[in-house]
CSV table of C-alpha atoms in Angstrom, one decimal:
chain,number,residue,atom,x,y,z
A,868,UNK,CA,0.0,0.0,0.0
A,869,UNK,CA,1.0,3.0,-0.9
A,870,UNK,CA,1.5,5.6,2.3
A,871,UNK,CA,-1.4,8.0,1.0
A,872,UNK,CA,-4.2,5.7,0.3
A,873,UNK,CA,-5.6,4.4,3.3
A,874,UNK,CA,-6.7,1.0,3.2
A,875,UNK,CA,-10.0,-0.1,1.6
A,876,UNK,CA,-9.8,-3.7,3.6
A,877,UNK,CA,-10.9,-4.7,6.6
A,878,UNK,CA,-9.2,-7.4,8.9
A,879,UNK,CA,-10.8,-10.9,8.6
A,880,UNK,CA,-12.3,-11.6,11.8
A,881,UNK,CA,-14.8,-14.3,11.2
A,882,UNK,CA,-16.3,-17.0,9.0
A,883,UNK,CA,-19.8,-15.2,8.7
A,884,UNK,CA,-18.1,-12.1,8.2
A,885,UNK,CA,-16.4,-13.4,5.2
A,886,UNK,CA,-19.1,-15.2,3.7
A,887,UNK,CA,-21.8,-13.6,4.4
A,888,UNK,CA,-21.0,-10.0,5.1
A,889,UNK,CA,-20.4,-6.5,3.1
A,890,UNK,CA,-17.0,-6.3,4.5
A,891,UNK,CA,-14.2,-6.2,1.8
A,892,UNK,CA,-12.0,-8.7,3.8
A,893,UNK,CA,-9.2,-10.1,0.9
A,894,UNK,CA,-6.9,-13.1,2.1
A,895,UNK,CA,-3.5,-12.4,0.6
A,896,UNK,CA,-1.3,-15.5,0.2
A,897,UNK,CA,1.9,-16.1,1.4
A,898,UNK,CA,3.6,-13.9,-1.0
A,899,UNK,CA,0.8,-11.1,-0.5
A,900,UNK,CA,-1.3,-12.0,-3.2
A,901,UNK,CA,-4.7,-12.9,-4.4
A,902,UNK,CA,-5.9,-14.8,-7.7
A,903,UNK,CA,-7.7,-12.7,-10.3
A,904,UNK,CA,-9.7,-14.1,-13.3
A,905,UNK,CA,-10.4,-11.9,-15.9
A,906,UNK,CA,-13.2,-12.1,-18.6
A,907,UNK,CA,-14.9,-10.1,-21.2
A,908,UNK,CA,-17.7,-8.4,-19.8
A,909,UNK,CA,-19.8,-9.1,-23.5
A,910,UNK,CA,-18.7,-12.5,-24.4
A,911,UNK,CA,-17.5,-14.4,-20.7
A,912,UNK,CA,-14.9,-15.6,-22.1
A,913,UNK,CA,-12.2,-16.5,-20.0
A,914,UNK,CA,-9.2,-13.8,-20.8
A,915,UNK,CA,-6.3,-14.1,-18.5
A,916,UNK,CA,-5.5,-15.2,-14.5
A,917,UNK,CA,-3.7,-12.7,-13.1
A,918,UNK,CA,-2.3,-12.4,-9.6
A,919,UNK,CA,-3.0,-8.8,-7.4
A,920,UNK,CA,-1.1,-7.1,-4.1
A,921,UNK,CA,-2.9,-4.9,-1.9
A,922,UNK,CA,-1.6,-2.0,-3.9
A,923,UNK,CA,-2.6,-3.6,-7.4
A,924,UNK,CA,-6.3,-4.7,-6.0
A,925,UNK,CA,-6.6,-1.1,-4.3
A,926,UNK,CA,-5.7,1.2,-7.9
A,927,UNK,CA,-8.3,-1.3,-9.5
A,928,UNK,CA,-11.0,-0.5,-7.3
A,929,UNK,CA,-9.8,3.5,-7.1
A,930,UNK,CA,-9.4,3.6,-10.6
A,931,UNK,CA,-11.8,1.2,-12.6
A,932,UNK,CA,-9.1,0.2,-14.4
A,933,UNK,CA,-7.6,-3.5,-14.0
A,934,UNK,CA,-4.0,-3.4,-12.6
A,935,UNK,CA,-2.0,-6.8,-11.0
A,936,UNK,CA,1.2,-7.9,-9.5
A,937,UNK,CA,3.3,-9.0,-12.6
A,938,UNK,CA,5.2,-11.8,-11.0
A,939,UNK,CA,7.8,-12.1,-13.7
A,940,UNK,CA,8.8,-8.7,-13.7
A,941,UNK,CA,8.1,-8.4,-10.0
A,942,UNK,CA,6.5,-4.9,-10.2
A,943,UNK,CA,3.2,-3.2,-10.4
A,944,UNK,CA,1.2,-3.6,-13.4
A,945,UNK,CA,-1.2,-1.1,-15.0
A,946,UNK,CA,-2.4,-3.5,-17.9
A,947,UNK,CA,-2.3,-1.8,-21.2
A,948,UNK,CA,0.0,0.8,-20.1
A,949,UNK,CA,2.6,-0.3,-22.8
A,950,UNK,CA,0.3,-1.5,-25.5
A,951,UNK,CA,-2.6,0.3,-25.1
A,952,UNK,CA,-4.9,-2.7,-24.2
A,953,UNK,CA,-6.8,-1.0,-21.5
A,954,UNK,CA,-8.8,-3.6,-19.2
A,955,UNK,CA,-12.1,-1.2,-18.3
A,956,UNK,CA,-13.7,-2.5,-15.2
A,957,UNK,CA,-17.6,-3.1,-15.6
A,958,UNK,CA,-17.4,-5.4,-12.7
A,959,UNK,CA,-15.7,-7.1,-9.9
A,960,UNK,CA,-16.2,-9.4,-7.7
A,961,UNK,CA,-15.1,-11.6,-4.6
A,962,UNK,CA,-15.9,-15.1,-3.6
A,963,UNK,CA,-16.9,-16.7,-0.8
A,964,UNK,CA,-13.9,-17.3,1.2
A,965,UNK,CA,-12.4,-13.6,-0.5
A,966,UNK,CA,-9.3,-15.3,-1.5
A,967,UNK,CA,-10.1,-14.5,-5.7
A,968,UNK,CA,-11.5,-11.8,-7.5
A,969,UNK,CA,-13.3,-11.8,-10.7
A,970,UNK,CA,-13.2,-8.8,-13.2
A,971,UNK,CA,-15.6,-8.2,-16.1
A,972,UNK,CA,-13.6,-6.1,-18.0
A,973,UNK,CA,-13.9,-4.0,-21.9
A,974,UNK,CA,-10.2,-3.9,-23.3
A,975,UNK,CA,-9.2,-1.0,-25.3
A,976,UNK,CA,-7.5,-0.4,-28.6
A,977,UNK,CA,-7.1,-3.9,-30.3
A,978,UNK,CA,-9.3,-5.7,-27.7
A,979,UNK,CA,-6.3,-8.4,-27.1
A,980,UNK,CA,-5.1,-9.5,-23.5
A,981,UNK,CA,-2.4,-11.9,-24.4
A,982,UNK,CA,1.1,-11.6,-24.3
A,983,UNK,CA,1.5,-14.1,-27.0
A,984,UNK,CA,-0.6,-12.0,-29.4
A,985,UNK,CA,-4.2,-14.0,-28.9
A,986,UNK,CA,-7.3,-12.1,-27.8
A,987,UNK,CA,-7.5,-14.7,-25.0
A,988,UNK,CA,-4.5,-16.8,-23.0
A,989,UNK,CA,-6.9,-19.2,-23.1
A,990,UNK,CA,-6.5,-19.9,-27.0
A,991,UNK,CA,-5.9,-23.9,-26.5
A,992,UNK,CA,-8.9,-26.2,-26.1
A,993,UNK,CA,-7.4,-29.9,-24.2
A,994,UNK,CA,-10.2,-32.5,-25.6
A,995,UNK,CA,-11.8,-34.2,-22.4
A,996,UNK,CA,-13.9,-37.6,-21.8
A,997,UNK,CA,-15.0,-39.3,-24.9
A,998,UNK,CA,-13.6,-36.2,-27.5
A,999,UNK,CA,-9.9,-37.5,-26.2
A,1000,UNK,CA,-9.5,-40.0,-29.0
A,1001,UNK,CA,-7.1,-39.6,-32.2
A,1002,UNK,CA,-6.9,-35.6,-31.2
A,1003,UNK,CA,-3.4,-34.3,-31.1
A,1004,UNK,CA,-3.3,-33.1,-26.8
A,1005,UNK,CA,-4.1,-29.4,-27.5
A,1006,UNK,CA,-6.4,-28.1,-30.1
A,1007,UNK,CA,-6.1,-24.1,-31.1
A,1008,UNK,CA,-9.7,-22.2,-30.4
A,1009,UNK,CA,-8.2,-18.8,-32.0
A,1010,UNK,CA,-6.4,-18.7,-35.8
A,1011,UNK,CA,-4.2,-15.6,-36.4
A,1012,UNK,CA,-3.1,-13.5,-33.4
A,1013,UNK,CA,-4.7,-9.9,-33.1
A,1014,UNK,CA,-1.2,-8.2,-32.6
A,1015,UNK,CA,2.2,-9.3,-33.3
A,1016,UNK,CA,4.3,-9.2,-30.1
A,1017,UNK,CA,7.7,-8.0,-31.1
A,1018,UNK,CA,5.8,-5.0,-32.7
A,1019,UNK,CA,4.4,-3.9,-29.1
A,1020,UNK,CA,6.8,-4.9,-26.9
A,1021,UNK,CA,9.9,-5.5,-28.8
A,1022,UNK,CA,12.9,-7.0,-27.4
A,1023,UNK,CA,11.6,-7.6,-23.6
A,1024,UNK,CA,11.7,-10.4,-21.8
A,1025,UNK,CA,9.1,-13.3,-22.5
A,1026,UNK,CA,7.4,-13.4,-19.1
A,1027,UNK,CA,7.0,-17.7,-19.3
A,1028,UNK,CA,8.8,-19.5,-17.1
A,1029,UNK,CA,9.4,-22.7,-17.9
B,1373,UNK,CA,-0.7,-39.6,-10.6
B,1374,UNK,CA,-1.7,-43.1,-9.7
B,1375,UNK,CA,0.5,-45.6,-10.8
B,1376,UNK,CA,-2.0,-47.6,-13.4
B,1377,UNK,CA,-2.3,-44.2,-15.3
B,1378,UNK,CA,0.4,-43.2,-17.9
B,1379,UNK,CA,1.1,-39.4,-17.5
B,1380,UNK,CA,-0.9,-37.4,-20.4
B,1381,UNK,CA,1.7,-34.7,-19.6
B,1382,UNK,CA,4.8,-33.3,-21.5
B,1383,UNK,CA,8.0,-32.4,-20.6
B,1384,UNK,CA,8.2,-28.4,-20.5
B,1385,UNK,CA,11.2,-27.9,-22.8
B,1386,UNK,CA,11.4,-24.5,-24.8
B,1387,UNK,CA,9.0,-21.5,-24.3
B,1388,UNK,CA,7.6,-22.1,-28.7
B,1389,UNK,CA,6.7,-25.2,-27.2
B,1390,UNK,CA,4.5,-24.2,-24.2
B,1391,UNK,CA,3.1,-21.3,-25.9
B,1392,UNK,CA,3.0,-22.1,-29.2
B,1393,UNK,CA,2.9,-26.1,-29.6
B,1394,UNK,CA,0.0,-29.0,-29.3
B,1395,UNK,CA,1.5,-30.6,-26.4
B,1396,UNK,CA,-0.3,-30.5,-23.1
B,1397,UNK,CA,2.7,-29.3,-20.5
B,1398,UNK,CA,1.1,-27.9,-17.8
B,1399,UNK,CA,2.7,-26.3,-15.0
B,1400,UNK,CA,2.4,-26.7,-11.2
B,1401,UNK,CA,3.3,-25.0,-8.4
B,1402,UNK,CA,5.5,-25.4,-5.6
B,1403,UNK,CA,2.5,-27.4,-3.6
B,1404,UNK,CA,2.2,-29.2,-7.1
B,1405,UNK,CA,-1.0,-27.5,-8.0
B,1406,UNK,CA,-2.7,-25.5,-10.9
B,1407,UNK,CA,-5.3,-23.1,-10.8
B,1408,UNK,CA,-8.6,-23.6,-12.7
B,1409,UNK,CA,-11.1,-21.1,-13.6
B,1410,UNK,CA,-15.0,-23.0,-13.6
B,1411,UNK,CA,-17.2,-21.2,-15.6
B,1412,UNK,CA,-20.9,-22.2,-16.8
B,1413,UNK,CA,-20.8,-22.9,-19.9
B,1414,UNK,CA,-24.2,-21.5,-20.9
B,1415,UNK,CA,-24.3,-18.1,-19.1
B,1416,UNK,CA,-20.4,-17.7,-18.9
B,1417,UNK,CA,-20.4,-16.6,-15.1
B,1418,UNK,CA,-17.6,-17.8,-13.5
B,1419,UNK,CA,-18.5,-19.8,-10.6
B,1420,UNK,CA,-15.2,-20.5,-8.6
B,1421,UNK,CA,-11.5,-21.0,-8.7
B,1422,UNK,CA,-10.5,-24.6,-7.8
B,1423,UNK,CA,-7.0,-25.5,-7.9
B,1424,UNK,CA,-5.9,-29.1,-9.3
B,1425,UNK,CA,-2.5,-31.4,-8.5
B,1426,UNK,CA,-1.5,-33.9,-11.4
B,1427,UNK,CA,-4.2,-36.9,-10.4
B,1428,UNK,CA,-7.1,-34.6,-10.3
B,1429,UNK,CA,-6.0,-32.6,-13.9
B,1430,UNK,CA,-5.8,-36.3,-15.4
B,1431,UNK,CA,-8.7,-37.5,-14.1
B,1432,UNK,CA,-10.6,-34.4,-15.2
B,1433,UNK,CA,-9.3,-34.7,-18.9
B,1434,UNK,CA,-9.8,-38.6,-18.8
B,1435,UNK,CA,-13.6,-38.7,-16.8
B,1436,UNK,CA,-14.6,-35.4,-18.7
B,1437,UNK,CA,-16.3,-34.6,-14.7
B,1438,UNK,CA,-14.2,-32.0,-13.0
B,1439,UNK,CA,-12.0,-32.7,-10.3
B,1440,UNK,CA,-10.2,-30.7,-8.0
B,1441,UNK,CA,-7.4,-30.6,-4.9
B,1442,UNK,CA,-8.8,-29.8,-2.0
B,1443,UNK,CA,-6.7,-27.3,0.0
B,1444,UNK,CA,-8.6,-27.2,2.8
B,1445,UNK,CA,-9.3,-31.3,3.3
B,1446,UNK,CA,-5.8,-32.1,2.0
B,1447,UNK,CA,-7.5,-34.6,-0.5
B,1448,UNK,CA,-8.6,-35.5,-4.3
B,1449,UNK,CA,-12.4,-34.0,-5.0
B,1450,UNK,CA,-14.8,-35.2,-7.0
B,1451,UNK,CA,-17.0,-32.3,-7.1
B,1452,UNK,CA,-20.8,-33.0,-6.6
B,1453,UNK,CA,-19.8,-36.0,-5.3
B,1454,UNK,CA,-21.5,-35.6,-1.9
B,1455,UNK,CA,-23.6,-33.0,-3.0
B,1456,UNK,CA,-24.7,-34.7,-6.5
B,1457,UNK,CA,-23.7,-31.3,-8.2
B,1458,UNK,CA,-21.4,-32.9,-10.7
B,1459,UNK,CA,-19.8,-30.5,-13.3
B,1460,UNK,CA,-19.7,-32.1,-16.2
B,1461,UNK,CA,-16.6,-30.3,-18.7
B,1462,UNK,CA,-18.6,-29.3,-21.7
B,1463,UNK,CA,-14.8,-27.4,-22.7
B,1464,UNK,CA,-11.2,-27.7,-21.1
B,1465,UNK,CA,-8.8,-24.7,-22.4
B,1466,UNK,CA,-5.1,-23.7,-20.7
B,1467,UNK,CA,-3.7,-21.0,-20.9
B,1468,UNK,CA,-0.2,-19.4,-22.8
B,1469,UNK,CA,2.1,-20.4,-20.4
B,1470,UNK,CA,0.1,-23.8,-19.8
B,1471,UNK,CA,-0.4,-22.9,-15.6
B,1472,UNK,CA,-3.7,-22.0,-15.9
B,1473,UNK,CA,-6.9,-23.9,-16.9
B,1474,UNK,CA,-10.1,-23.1,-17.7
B,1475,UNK,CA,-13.5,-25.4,-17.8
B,1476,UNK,CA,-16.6,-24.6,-18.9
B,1477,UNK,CA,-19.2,-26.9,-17.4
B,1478,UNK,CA,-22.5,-28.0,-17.0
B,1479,UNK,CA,-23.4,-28.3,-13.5
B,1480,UNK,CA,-25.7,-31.4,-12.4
B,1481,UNK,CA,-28.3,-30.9,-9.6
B,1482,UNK,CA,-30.1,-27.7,-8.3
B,1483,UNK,CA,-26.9,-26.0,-10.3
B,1484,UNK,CA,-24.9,-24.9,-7.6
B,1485,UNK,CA,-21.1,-24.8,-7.2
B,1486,UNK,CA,-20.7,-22.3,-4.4
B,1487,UNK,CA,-19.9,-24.4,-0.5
B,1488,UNK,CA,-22.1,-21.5,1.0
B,1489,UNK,CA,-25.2,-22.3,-1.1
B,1490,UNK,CA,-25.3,-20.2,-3.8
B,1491,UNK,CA,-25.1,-20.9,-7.6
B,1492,UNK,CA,-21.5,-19.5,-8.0
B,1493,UNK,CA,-18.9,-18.6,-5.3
B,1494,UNK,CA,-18.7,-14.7,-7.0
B,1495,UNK,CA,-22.0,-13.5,-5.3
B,1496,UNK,CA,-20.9,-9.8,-4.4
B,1497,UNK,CA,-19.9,-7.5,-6.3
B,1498,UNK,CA,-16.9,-4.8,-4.9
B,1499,UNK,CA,-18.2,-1.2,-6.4
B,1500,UNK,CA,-14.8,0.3,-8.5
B,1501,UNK,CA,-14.8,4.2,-9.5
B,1502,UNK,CA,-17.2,6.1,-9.6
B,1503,UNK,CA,-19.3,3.6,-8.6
B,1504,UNK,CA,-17.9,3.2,-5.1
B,1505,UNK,CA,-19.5,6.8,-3.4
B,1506,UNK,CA,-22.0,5.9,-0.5
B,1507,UNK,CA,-22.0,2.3,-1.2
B,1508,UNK,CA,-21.4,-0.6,1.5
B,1509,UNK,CA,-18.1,-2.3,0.3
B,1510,UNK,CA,-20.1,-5.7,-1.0
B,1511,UNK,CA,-23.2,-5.8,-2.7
B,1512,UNK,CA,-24.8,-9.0,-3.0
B,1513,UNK,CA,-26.0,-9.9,-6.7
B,1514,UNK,CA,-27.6,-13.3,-5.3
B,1515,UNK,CA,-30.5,-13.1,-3.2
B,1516,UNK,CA,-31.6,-16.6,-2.2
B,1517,UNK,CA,-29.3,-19.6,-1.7
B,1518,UNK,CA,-30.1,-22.8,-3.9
B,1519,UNK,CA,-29.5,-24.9,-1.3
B,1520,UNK,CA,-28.5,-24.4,3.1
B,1521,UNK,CA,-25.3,-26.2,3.3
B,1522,UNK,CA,-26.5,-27.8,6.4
B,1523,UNK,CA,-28.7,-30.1,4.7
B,1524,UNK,CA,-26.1,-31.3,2.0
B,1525,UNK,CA,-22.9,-30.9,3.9
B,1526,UNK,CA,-23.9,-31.7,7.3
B,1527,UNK,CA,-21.4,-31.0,10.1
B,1528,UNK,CA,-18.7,-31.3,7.8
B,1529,UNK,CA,-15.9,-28.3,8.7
B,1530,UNK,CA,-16.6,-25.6,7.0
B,1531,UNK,CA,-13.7,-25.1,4.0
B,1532,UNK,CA,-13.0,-21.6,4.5
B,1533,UNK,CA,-9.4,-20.4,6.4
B,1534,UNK,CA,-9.1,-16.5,8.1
């Protein structure tokens, strides 16, 4: 947090509280953060998981606009900063236990959240159940890539860790 | 993974291949785990974030019924399996970097996936922006459970951790 906003969380105090309250009461893992799943407020499709801080979680509710923890670069992120791909908050919300948040966002300019130049991350279907048989293991939902990488973010670092 | 059951996973050798490639390399954590986004297939609401070790992704993909690791019970999950609200995987995506999954499902039953009794775990919404002035920090979006965990869980602890 940073030393002028005062915290928008309160302490966790209780199960019913939790669960059952109006108290914004995040749980912040071990490394301080919380799971975010991001979708597209029209479609529902599934755009990225992201991961927040206190600080990221509070400038997303302060701003409207979706900002994590990038764990690969280990610094704040205000998404679409670089490339323009805005995430609009039309809603979030918290689950039961308040350890993830969902955001129904409207991304800007190209309307692409991926890194790897897909709309979605989630651009790979994995056949299930009866569809498993002769299918290669991963099957590609999108077919050309809405922006081409090196043009947005040139030579940085490939945030996948292997 | 269970001895009888030949890995359906891949080695994770070069970055092309987990982002760009047909083979299913998934990544897990430190506790062995992956996250998974469940969302309804139909409506696209998200209804929770589940988290999966190596059996319970494998016996997901093989069953085509979602499982899950249970962080809290320290055990494989069947989900519905006590409560009869099965999610069957109507889709099974993963993400660029392969440590994220997503499944849109069908859910069996009265429809619920949420331990607290309603239909998904996201039933408040956290006012962002301008939205926020002279609003309570939660605002329920679900007004009636689907079902009083007391008659399908019993005494069972209750899952969530302060």
């Amino acid at each position: 947090m940073t030393e002028t906003s005062p915290s928008l969380f309160h302490d966790r105090k209780t199960i019913e509280q939790v669960e059952e309250g109006n108290e914004l009461a995040p749980k912040f893992d071990e490394q301080g953060l919380i799971s975010c799943i991001t979708t597209d407020h029209a479609s529902g499709e599934v755009l990225m998981l992201g991961y927040m801080n206190q600080e990221a979680l509070s400038k997303t509710i302060e701003t409207g606009e979706a900002h994590y923890w990038s764990r690969s670069r280990k610094t704040l992120w205000h998404k679409g900063k670089t490339s323009g791909l805005v995430q609009q908050v039309i809603e979030m919300r918290i689950d039961d236990d308040q350890d993830a948040i969902w955001l129904a966002v409207k991304v800007l300019g190209s309307g692409a959240s991926c890194h790897v130049g897909y709309r979605s991350c989630f651009y790979r279907r994995v056949p299930v159940g009866q569809d498993r048989e002769q299918q290669a293991d991963l099957v590609f939902t999108e077919q050309t890539k809405v922006f081409e990488p090196e043009d947005v973010y040139g030579d940085a670092p490939n945030p996948t860790i292997l």
